[in-house]
Short mmCIF file of C-alpha atoms in Angstrom, two decimals:
data_model
loop_
_atom_site.label_atom_id
_atom_site.label_comp_id
_atom_site.label_asym_id
_atom_site.label_seq_id
_atom_site.Cartn_x
_atom_site.Cartn_y
_atom_site.Cartn_z
CA ALA A 323 59.41 -117.70 29.93
CA VAL A 324 59.73 -115.30 32.85
CA ALA A 325 59.69 -112.29 30.53
CA TYR A 326 56.51 -113.54 28.86
CA MET A 327 54.78 -114.15 32.20
CA ASP A 328 55.91 -110.74 33.42
CA ASP A 329 54.35 -109.12 30.33
CA CYS A 330 51.08 -110.93 31.06
CA LEU A 331 51.20 -109.98 34.73
CA THR A 332 51.84 -106.30 34.00
CA GLY A 333 49.20 -106.07 31.27
CA HIS A 334 51.50 -105.77 28.25
CA LYS A 335 50.23 -109.11 26.93
CA ALA A 336 47.17 -111.27 27.56
CA ILE A 337 47.26 -114.98 28.38
CA PRO A 338 45.44 -117.10 25.76
CA ASP A 339 43.08 -118.75 28.28
CA ARG A 340 39.42 -117.82 28.23
CA THR A 341 38.13 -115.78 31.14
CA GLU A 342 36.46 -117.94 33.81
CA LYS A 343 33.38 -116.51 35.50
CA GLY A 344 33.45 -118.71 38.62
CA ASN A 345 36.13 -116.75 40.40
CA ASP A 346 37.98 -113.44 40.51
CA TRP A 347 39.74 -114.06 37.21
CA ASP A 348 42.05 -111.06 37.43
CA VAL A 349 43.13 -111.97 40.96
CA PHE A 350 43.58 -115.62 40.05
CA THR A 351 45.66 -114.98 36.92
CA ALA A 352 47.91 -112.58 38.84
CA LEU A 353 48.30 -115.23 41.53
CA MET A 354 49.07 -117.97 39.00
CA LEU A 355 51.60 -115.93 37.03
CA SER A 356 53.32 -114.61 40.14
CA ALA A 357 53.63 -118.06 41.67
CA TRP A 358 55.36 -119.42 38.57
CA ILE A 359 57.60 -116.38 38.18
CA ARG A 360 58.77 -116.70 41.79
CA ARG A 361 59.65 -120.34 41.23
CA PHE A 362 62.31 -119.00 38.84
CA THR A 363 63.29 -115.73 40.53
CA HIS A 364 62.49 -113.60 43.56
CA ASN A 365 63.69 -110.43 41.82
CA ASN A 366 60.52 -109.66 39.86
CA LEU A 367 58.83 -106.55 41.22
CA ALA A 368 55.32 -107.30 39.94
CA ALA A 369 55.32 -110.88 41.25
CA ASN A 370 56.75 -109.75 44.57
CA GLU A 371 53.94 -107.22 44.93
CA VAL A 372 51.34 -109.96 44.47
CA ALA A 373 53.20 -112.10 47.01
CA LYS A 374 53.07 -109.17 49.44
CA GLN A 375 49.30 -108.88 48.94
CA TRP A 376 48.72 -112.54 49.77
CA SER A 377 51.13 -112.38 52.69
CA THR A 378 49.09 -109.51 54.11
CA ILE A 379 45.88 -111.50 53.74
CA LEU A 380 47.23 -114.68 55.34
CA THR A 381 48.94 -112.81 58.15
CA ALA A 382 45.57 -111.31 59.05
CA ALA A 383 43.78 -114.66 58.69
CA PHE A 384 46.21 -116.38 61.09
CA GLU A 385 46.68 -113.47 63.47
CA THR A 386 45.43 -115.44 66.48
CA GLY A 387 47.57 -118.51 65.74
CA GLU A 388 44.82 -120.38 63.91
CA TYR A 389 42.78 -119.77 60.78
CA ASN A 390 39.91 -117.26 61.02
CA HIS A 391 37.77 -117.23 57.89
CA ASP A 392 36.03 -113.94 58.68
CA LYS A 393 39.39 -112.21 59.00
CA TYR A 394 40.50 -113.83 55.75
CA VAL A 395 37.49 -112.46 53.87
CA LEU A 396 37.90 -109.03 55.45
CA ALA A 397 41.61 -108.87 54.58
CA TYR A 398 40.90 -110.12 51.05
CA ARG A 399 38.38 -107.33 50.61
CA ASP A 400 40.79 -104.72 51.98
CA VAL A 401 43.63 -105.84 49.68
CA PHE A 402 41.72 -106.45 46.47
CA GLY A 403 38.80 -104.11 47.01
CA LYS A 404 36.12 -106.83 46.75
CA LYS A 405 34.83 -109.98 48.39
CA PRO A 406 36.38 -113.25 47.14
CA ARG A 407 34.43 -115.24 44.56
CA GLY A 408 34.75 -118.94 43.80
CA GLY A 409 36.09 -121.79 45.95
CA ARG A 410 39.43 -121.62 44.18
CA LEU A 411 40.35 -118.45 46.03
CA ILE A 412 38.24 -118.83 49.17
CA ASP A 413 40.10 -122.07 49.86
CA PHE A 414 43.67 -120.81 49.73
CA VAL A 415 45.15 -124.26 50.45
CA GLN A 416 46.21 -124.71 46.84
CA PHE A 417 49.37 -125.00 44.78
CA TYR A 418 49.59 -121.35 43.71
CA VAL A 419 49.11 -119.66 47.06
CA ILE A 420 51.42 -122.08 48.87
CA SER A 421 54.06 -121.81 46.16
CA LEU A 422 53.84 -118.01 46.24
CA MET A 423 54.18 -117.78 50.03
CA ARG A 424 57.55 -119.47 50.37
CA GLY A 425 59.82 -117.04 52.17
CA CYS A 426 57.06 -114.44 52.58
CA LEU A 427 55.54 -115.22 55.98
CA ASP A 428 56.81 -114.35 59.45
CA PRO A 429 57.60 -117.41 61.65
CA LYS A 430 54.38 -117.20 63.69
CA THR A 431 52.15 -116.97 60.62
CA GLU A 432 54.13 -119.62 58.76
CA SER A 433 53.81 -122.05 61.66
CA ALA A 434 50.03 -121.63 61.86
CA PHE A 435 49.71 -121.72 58.08
CA LEU A 436 51.65 -125.00 57.77
CA ASP A 437 49.63 -126.58 60.57
CA HIS A 438 46.44 -125.62 58.75
CA VAL A 439 47.67 -127.02 55.44
CA ILE A 440 48.85 -130.31 56.97
CA GLU A 441 45.48 -130.82 58.71
CA HIS A 442 43.37 -129.66 55.76
CA GLU A 443 40.82 -132.39 55.02
CA SER A 444 40.99 -132.18 51.21
CA GLY A 445 44.75 -131.75 50.89
CA ILE A 446 46.28 -129.21 48.53
CA TYR A 447 44.19 -128.27 45.51
CA TYR A 448 45.93 -129.04 42.18
CA THR A 449 48.44 -131.30 43.94
CA TYR A 450 47.02 -133.86 46.41
CA ASP A 451 43.42 -134.46 47.45
CA ASN A 452 43.78 -136.10 50.87
CA LYS A 453 44.79 -134.85 54.31
CA LEU A 454 48.59 -134.61 54.48
CA LYS A 455 48.67 -135.69 58.11
CA LEU A 456 47.40 -139.10 56.97
CA LEU A 457 50.18 -141.01 55.23
CA PRO A 458 49.36 -142.91 52.01
CA PRO A 459 48.46 -146.53 52.84
CA VAL A 460 50.56 -147.93 49.98
CA PHE A 461 54.10 -146.63 49.38
CA GLU A 462 54.37 -148.11 45.88
CA SER A 463 51.52 -146.08 44.37
CA LYS A 464 50.71 -142.95 42.39
CA GLN A 465 48.94 -141.65 45.48
CA ALA A 466 52.25 -141.79 47.37
CA SER A 467 54.03 -140.05 44.49
CA HIS A 468 51.47 -137.24 44.51
CA TYR A 469 51.79 -137.09 48.29
CA LEU A 470 55.52 -136.49 47.82
CA ALA A 471 54.66 -133.64 45.43
CA ALA A 472 52.63 -131.96 48.17
CA ILE A 473 55.41 -132.44 50.71
CA GLU A 474 57.94 -131.09 48.19
CA LEU A 475 55.82 -127.94 47.99
CA LEU A 476 55.91 -127.50 51.77
CA SER A 477 59.58 -128.42 52.12
CA ALA A 478 60.67 -124.95 50.95
CA PHE A 479 59.28 -123.35 54.14
CA PRO A 480 61.88 -122.92 56.91
CA GLN A 481 59.66 -124.54 59.54
CA ALA A 482 59.12 -127.64 57.42
CA LYS A 483 62.00 -129.33 59.24
CA TYR A 484 59.92 -129.24 62.43
CA LYS A 485 56.49 -129.86 60.90
CA LEU A 486 57.37 -132.74 58.56
CA ARG A 487 59.29 -135.08 60.85
CA PHE A 488 56.51 -137.66 60.53
CA VAL A 489 57.12 -137.74 56.76
CA LEU A 490 60.83 -138.40 57.30
CA ASP A 491 59.97 -141.30 59.59
CA TRP A 492 57.61 -142.73 56.95
CA LEU A 493 60.27 -142.49 54.26
CA ASP A 494 62.84 -144.14 56.49
CA LYS A 495 60.49 -147.05 57.17
CA ASN A 496 60.02 -147.59 53.43
CA LYS A 497 63.72 -147.61 52.61
CA LYS A 498 65.03 -150.85 51.14
CA THR A 499 67.71 -152.90 52.85
CA ASN A 500 70.27 -151.52 50.38
CA GLY A 501 69.55 -147.98 51.61
CA ARG A 502 67.58 -146.96 48.51
CA TRP A 503 63.92 -146.48 47.62
CA ASP A 504 61.71 -148.08 44.97
CA MET A 505 58.12 -146.87 44.54
CA GLY A 506 57.27 -149.40 41.84
CA GLY A 507 56.43 -149.08 38.18
CA SER A 508 52.89 -147.76 38.76
CA VAL A 509 54.20 -144.30 39.74
CA SER A 510 55.37 -143.59 36.20
CA ASP A 511 52.77 -140.93 35.33
CA LYS A 512 54.98 -138.82 32.99
CA VAL A 513 54.59 -135.92 35.43
CA TYR A 514 56.72 -136.72 38.48
CA PHE A 515 58.29 -139.92 37.16
CA PRO A 516 60.36 -141.13 35.43
CA LEU A 517 63.32 -138.81 35.85
CA SER A 518 65.34 -140.92 33.42
CA ASP A 519 64.44 -141.50 29.77
CA HIS A 520 62.84 -144.86 30.58
CA TRP A 521 62.43 -147.53 33.24
CA ARG A 522 63.28 -150.65 31.29
CA LYS A 523 65.63 -151.62 34.10
CA ARG A 524 64.55 -151.82 37.73
CA GLU A 525 67.87 -150.30 38.76
CA THR A 526 67.04 -147.13 36.82
CA ARG A 527 63.65 -146.83 38.51
CA GLU A 528 65.24 -147.35 41.89
CA ALA A 529 67.84 -144.67 41.14
CA ASP A 530 65.13 -142.19 40.15
CA CYS A 531 63.05 -142.87 43.24
CA THR A 532 66.10 -142.58 45.45
CA LYS A 533 67.16 -139.30 43.86
CA ARG A 534 63.75 -137.70 44.29
CA ILE A 535 63.32 -138.82 47.89
CA SER A 536 66.90 -137.94 48.84
CA ASN A 537 66.39 -134.44 47.45
CA LEU A 538 63.17 -134.09 49.42
CA ILE A 539 64.80 -135.19 52.67
CA ALA A 540 67.64 -132.73 52.11
CA ALA A 541 65.16 -129.92 51.42
CA ILE A 542 63.29 -130.60 54.66
CA LEU A 543 66.39 -130.86 56.81
CA ASN A 544 68.18 -127.87 55.30
#
């Protein structure tokens, strides 16, 4: 899979998707491929180069400690040689950019970047469409499961352990008296749940929920 994506990223093969005109398609496909490659390995030169480009852009955008859109556009133009097109890339609070930036930002930039993402009104594009600072009103819901997906994405950043304490408190409050978690049957969306083959038994669902949440807590704290 990595070899195939590397071939597409380096121009030896073409992805089968049709070209979209609403954004910088070449920039977006490089971003998408690099993000997925780096979820498998950080030893791919082409993907690492794309990560370096986006790190340069975001470092400039958060130079003052908070997001500056004019600096973002200017840095984007300097790196890619053109102004950004399409909301998909103008709004960088999305799965691919966040996934790509893990381990790529200096502490100051990472801190400001995470603050911006957590306070972003529309959440993380492709993952969760509400502000992360606002906890889901119902724990046993698909919304809460998708919220966990967004937090899982942020948990790989070193400063997550300081930024996501409020999430740990929320999870602790929703723990059952037996020390486990159960998010209910409605979260079975065939994407994030179930982890097991089926949920015919409540105990299996509880085990899956507990495993996912325990892994998330460990990722934040470590």
